[in-house]
Tab-separated table of C-alpha atoms in Angstrom:
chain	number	residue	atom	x	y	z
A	1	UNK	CA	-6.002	-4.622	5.082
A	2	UNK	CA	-5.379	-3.264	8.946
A	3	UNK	CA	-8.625	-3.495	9.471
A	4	UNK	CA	-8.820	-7.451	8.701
A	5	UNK	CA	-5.315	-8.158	10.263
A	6	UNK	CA	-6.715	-6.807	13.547
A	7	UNK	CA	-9.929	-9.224	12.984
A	8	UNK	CA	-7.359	-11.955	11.885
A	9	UNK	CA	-5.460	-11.210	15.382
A	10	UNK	CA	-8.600	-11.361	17.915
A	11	UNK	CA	-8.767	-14.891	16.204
A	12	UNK	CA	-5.042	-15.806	17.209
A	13	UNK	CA	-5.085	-14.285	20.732
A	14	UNK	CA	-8.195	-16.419	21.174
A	15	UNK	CA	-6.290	-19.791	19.890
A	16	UNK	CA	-3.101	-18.568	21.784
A	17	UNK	CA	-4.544	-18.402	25.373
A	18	UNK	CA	-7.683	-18.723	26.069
A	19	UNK	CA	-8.598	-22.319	26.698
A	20	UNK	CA	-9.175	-20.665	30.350
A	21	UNK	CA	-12.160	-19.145	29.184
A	22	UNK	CA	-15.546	-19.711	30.651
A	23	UNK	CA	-18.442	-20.002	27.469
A	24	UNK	CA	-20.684	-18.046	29.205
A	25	UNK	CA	-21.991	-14.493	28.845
A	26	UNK	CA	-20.143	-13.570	32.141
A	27	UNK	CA	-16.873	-15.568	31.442
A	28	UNK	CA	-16.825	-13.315	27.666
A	29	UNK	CA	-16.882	-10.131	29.461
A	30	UNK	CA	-13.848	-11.086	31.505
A	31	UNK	CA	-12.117	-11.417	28.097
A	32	UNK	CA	-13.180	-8.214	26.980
A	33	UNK	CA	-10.953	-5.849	28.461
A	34	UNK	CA	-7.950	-8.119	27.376
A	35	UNK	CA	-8.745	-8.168	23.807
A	36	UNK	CA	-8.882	-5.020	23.486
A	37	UNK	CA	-6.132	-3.852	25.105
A	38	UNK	CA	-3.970	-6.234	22.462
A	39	UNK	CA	-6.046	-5.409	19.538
A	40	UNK	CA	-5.564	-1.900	20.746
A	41	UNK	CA	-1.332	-2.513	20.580
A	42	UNK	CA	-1.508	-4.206	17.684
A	43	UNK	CA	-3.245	-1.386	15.285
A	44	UNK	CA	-1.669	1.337	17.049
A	45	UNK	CA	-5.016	2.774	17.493
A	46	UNK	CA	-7.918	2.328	19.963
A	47	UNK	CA	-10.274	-1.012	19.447
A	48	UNK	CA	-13.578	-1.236	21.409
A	49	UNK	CA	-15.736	-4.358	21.167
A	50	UNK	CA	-19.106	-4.300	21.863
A	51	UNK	CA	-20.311	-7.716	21.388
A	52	UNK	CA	-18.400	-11.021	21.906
A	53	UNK	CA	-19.991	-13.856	21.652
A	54	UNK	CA	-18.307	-16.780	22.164
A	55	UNK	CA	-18.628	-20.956	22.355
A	56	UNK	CA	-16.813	-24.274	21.855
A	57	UNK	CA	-17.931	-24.074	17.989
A	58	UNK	CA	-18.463	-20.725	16.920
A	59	UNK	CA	-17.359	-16.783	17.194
A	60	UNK	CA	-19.601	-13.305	16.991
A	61	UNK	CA	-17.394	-9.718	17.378
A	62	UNK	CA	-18.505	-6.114	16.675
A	63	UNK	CA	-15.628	-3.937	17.079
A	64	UNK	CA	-14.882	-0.565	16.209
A	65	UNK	CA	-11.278	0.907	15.644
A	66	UNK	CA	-10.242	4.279	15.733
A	67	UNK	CA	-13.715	5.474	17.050
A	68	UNK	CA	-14.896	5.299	13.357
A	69	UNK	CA	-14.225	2.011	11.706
A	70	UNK	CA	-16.727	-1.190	12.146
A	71	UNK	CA	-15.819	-4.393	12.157
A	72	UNK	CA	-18.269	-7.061	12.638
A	73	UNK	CA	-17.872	-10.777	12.039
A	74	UNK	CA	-19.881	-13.868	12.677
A	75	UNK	CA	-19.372	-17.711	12.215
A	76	UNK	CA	-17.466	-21.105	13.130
A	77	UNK	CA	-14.846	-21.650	15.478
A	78	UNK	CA	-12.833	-24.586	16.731
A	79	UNK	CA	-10.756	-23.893	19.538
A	80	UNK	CA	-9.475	-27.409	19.496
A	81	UNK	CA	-8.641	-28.018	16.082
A	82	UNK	CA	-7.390	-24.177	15.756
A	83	UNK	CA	-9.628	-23.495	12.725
A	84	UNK	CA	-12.471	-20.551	11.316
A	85	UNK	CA	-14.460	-20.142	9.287
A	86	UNK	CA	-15.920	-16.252	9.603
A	87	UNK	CA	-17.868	-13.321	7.555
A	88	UNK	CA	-17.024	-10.128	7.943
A	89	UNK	CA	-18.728	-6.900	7.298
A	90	UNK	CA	-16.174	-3.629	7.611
A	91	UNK	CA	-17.752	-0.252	7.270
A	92	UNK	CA	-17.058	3.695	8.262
A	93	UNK	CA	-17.853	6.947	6.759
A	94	UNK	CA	-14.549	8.559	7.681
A	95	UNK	CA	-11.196	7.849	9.053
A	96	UNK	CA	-8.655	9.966	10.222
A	97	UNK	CA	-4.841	9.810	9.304
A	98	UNK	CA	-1.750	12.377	10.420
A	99	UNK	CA	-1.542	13.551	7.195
A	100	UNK	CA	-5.013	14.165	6.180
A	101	UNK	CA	-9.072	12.836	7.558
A	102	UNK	CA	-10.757	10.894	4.626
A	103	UNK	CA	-14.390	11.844	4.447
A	104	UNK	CA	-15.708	9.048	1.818
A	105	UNK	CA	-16.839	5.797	3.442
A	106	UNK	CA	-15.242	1.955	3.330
A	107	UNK	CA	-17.772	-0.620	2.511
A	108	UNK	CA	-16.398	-4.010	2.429
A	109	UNK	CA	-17.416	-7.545	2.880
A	110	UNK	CA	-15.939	-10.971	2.801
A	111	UNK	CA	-14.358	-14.562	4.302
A	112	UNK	CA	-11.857	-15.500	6.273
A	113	UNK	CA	-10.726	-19.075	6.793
A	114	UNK	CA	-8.547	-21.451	7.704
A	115	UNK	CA	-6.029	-22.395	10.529
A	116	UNK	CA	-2.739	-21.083	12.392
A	117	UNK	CA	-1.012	-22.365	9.013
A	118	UNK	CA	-3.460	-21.715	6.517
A	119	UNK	CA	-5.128	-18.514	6.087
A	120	UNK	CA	-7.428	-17.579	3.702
A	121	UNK	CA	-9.029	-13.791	3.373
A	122	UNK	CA	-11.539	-13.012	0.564
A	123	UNK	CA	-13.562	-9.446	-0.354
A	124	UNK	CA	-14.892	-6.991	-2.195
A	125	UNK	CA	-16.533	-3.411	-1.918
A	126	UNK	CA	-15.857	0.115	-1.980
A	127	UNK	CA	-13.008	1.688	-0.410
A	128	UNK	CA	-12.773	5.595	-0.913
A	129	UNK	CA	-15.245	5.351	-3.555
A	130	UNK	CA	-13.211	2.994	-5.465
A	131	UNK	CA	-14.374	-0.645	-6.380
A	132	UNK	CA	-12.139	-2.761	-4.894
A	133	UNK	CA	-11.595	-7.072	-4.507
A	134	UNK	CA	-8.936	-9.508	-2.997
A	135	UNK	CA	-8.191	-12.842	-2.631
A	136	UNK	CA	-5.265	-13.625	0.137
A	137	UNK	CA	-3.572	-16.776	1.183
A	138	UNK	CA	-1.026	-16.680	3.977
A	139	UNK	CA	0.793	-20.124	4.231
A	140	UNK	CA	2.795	-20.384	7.595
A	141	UNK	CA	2.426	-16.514	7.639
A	142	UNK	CA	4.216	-16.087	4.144
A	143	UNK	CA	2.339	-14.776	1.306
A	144	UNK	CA	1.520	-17.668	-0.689
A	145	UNK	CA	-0.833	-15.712	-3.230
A	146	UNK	CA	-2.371	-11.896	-3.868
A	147	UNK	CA	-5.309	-10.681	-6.220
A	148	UNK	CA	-6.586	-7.769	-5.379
A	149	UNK	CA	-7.804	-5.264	-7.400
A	150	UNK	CA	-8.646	-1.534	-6.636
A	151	UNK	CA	-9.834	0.849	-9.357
A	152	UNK	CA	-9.849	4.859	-9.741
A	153	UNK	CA	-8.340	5.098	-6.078
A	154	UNK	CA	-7.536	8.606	-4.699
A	155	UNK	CA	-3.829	8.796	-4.860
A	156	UNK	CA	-3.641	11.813	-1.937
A	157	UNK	CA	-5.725	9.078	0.108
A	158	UNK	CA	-3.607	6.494	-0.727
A	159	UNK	CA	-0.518	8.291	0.478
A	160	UNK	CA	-2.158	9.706	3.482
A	161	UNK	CA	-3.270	5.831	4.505
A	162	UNK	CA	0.436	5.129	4.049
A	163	UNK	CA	1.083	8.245	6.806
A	164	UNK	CA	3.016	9.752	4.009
A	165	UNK	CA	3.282	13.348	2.596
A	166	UNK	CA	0.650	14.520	0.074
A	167	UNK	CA	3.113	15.164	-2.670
A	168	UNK	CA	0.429	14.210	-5.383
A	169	UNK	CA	-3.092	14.492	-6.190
A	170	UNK	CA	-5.233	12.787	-8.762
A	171	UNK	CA	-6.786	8.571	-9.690
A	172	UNK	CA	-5.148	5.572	-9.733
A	173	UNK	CA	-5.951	2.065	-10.484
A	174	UNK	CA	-4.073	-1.180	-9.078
A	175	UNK	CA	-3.477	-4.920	-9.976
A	176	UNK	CA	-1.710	-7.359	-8.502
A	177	UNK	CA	-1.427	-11.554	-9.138
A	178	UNK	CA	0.972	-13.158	-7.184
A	179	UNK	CA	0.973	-16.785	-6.409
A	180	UNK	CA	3.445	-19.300	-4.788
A	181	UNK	CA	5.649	-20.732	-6.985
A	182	UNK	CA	8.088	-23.423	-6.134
A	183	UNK	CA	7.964	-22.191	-2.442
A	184	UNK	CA	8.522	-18.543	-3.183
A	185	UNK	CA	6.469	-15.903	-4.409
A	186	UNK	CA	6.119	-15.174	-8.160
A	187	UNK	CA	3.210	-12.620	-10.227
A	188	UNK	CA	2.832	-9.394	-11.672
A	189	UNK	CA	1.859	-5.927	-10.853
A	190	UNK	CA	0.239	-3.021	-12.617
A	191	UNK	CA	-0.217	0.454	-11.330
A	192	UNK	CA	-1.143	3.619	-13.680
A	193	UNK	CA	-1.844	6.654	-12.301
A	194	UNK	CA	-4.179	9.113	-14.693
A	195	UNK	CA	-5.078	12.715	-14.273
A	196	UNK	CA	-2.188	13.427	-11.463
A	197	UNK	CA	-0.638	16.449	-10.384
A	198	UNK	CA	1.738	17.643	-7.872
A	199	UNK	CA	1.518	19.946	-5.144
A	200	UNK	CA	5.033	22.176	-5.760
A	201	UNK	CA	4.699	23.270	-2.101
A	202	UNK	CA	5.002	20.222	-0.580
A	203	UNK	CA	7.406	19.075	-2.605
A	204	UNK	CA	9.432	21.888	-1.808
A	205	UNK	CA	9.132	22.031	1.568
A	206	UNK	CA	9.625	18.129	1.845
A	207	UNK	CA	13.041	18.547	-0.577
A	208	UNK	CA	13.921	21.699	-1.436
A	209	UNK	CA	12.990	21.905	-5.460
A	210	UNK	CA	11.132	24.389	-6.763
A	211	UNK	CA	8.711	23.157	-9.239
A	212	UNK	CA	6.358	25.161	-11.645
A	213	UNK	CA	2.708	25.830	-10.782
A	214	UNK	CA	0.251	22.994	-12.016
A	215	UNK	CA	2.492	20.280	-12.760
A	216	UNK	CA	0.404	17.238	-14.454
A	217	UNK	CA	1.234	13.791	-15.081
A	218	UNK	CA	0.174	10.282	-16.244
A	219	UNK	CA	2.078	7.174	-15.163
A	220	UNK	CA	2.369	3.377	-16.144
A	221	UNK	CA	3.910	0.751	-14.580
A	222	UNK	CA	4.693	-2.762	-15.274
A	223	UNK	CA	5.932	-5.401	-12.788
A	224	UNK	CA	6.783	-9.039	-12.388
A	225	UNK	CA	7.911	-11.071	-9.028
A	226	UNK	CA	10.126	-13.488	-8.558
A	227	UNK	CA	11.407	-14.256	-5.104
A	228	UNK	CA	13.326	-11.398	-3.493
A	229	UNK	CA	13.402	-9.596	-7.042
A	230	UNK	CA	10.898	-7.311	-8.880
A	231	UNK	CA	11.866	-6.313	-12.264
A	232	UNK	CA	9.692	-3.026	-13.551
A	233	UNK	CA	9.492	-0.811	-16.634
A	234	UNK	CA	6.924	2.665	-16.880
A	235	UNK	CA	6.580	5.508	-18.370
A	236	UNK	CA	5.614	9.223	-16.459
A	237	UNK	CA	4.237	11.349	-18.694
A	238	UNK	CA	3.780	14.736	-17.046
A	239	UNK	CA	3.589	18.661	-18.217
A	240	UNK	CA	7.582	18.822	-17.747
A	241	UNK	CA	9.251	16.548	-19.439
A	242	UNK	CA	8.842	12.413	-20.246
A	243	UNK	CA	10.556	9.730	-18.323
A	244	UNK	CA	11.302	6.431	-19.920
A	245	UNK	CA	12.112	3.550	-16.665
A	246	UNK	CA	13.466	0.517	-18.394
A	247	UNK	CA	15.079	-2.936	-17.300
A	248	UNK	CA	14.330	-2.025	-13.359
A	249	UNK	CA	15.583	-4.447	-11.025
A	250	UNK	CA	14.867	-3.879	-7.185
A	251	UNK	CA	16.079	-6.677	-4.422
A	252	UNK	CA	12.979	-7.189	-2.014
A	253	UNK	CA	16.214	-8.556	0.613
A	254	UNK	CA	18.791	-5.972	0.535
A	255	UNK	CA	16.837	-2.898	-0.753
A	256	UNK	CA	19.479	-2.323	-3.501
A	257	UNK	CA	17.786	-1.458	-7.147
A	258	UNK	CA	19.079	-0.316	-10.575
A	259	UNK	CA	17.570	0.727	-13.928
A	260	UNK	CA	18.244	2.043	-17.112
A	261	UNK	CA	16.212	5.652	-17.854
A	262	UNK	CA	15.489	8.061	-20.599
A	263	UNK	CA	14.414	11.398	-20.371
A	264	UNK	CA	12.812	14.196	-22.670
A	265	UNK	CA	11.836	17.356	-22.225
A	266	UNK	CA	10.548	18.798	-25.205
A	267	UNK	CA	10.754	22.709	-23.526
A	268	UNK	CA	13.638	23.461	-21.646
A	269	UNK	CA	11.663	26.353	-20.663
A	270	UNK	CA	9.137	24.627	-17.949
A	271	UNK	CA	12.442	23.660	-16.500
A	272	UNK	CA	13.705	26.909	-15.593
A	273	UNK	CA	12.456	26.809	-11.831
A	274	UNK	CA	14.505	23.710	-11.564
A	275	UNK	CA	17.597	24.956	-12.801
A	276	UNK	CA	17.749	28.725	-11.945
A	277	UNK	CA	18.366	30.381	-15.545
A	278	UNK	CA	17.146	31.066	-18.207
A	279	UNK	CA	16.689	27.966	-20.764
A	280	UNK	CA	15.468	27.091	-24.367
A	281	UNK	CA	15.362	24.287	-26.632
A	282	UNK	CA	14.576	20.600	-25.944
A	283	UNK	CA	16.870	17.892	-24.453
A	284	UNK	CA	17.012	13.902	-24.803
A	285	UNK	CA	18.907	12.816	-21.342
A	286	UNK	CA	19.981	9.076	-20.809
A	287	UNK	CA	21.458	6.618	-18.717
A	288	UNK	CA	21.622	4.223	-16.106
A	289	UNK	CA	20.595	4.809	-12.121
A	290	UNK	CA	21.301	2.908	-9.103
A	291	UNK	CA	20.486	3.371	-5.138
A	292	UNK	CA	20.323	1.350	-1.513
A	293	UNK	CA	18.879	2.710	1.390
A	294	UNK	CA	22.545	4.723	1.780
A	295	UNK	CA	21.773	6.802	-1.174
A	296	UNK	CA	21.179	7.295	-5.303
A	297	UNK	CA	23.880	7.497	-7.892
A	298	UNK	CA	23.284	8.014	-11.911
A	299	UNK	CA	25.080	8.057	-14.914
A	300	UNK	CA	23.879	9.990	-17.905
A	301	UNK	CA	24.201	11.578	-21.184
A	302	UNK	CA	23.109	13.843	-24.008
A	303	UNK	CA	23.593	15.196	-27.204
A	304	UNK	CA	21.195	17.730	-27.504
A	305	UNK	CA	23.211	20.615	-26.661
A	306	UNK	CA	25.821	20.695	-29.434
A	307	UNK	CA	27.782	17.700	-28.659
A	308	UNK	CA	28.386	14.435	-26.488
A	309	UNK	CA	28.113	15.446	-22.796
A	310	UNK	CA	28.650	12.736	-19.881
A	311	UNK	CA	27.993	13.277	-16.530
A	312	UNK	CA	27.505	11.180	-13.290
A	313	UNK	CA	25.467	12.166	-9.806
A	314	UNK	CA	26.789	10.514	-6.753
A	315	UNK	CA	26.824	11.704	-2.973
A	316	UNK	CA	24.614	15.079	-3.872
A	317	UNK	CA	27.511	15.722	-6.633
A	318	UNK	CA	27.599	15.938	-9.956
């Protein structure tokens, strides 16, 4: 979606100050250099346009960003009544990130629409050799409604996009609906992750915990929007144990979230990296979690070990 926000932007710098503009071949090269330079600051990566074409009623761009990514769009444009109406064609065979350079191309085509207040963005294609389609209105530059849809998506790409660590490897698929409703946003969400696993070096560099070699997992989430609140429920199923999330509540506003959990592990024995010693048996671990962007405390429970045991993790303490 960078790559159409920086489109999206051209667009606004031209509405925001460029009424000074000469609609002539040489009076568009003047403009160039500008452009750029705040397309450029905006994507926090270099944008070079090669063609811009532009009159009183109508808009071509070819752009590239990052020295690998394509961008070329095409159609009406009313500086005076502040409104669009363009295609757009983004392609690129690779595209680096800090954490890791994505070989497989980005195909994707679409609309955008509308005016300072109403925005419109439509497409579909292939990104990372996964089908993907959305449907975005921004109202006032609020989300007024989502679709998108992006299926069997590389989940080490995905995290490397988001300039995260690659703590996870494996396919993913993605659904989201969210429309306005009664001035805020309100839809659902559904993620599930299948053939994952996790890289235990990275994850122990990263935070210290020592996993077992080829750790697998599938995963299922759930989600539904309402204003500044998200309630979820999932389920991880991986080669360790099973972990049951249930009645999760996060706050969009104040980053504070809670959630009732339930945890099996039907071999103590995979778990003996984790805890240091020697284990056997199974155990059935449950309880409620809570965290803010200050830190995570739980309180759980079991009976699997002989009796009622109670414990509660706060501050890196149990």
């Amino acid at each position: 979606m960078r790559f159409i926000a920086v489109m999206v932007g051209i667009v606004l710098i031209l509405f925001g100050g460029t009424y000074w503009v000469l609609f002539t071949e040489s009076g568009n090269k003047m403009l160039i250099p500008y452009i750029e330079s705040k397309a450029s600051e905006a994507a926090g990566a270099p944008v070079q346009i090669s063609i811009f074409r532009l009159t009183p009623s109508s808009l071509a761009l070819d752009a590239t960003y990052q020295e690998s990514v394509r961008v070329r769009t095409e159609g009406t444009l009313s500086l005076l009544a502040k409104s669009f109406n363009l295609d757009y064609v983004i392609e690129a065979d690779s595209l680096k990130t800090p954490q890791i350079n994505i070989d497989e191309p980005i195909s994707l085509k679409g609309n955008a629409k509308g005016d300072l207040k109403d925005i419109n963005i439509k497409g579909t294609g292939m990104l990372f050799e996964a089908p993907a389609s959305y449907d975005v209105r921004l109202l006032d530059g609020v989300l007024a409604r989502a679709v998108a849809m992006v299926e069997n998506l590389s989940i080490q790409k995905l995290l490397g996009l988001a300039n995260q660590p690659i703590l996870a490897y494996g396919r993913g698929d993605l659904q989201v609906n969210i429309t306005d409703s009664s001035g805020s946003p309100a839809g659902t969400a559904k993620i599930q992750v299948h053939d994952g696993s996790l890289d235990e070096k990275v994850i122990l560099d990263q935070y210290g915990v020592e996993l077992p070699q080829n750790v697998t997992f599938q995963a299922n989430f759930d989600a539904q929007m309402q204003g500044d609140e998200v309630k979820a429920k999932g389920v991880i199923d991986s080669s360790l144990a099973r972990l049951l999330i249930s009645d999760g509540v996060f706050q969009t506003n104040s980053q504070v979230w809670q959630g009732d959990f339930e945890l099996f592990a039907p071999s103590l024995k995979a778990l003996e990296g984790l805890a240091g010693m020697p284990l056997q048996g199974k155990i059935l671990i449950s309880g409620q979690a809570q965290g803010d962007t200050k830190g995570v405390q739980a309180r759980a429970k079991t009976e699997s070990l002989g009796g009622k045991i109670e414990g509660i993790y706060k501050g890196d303490k149990v």
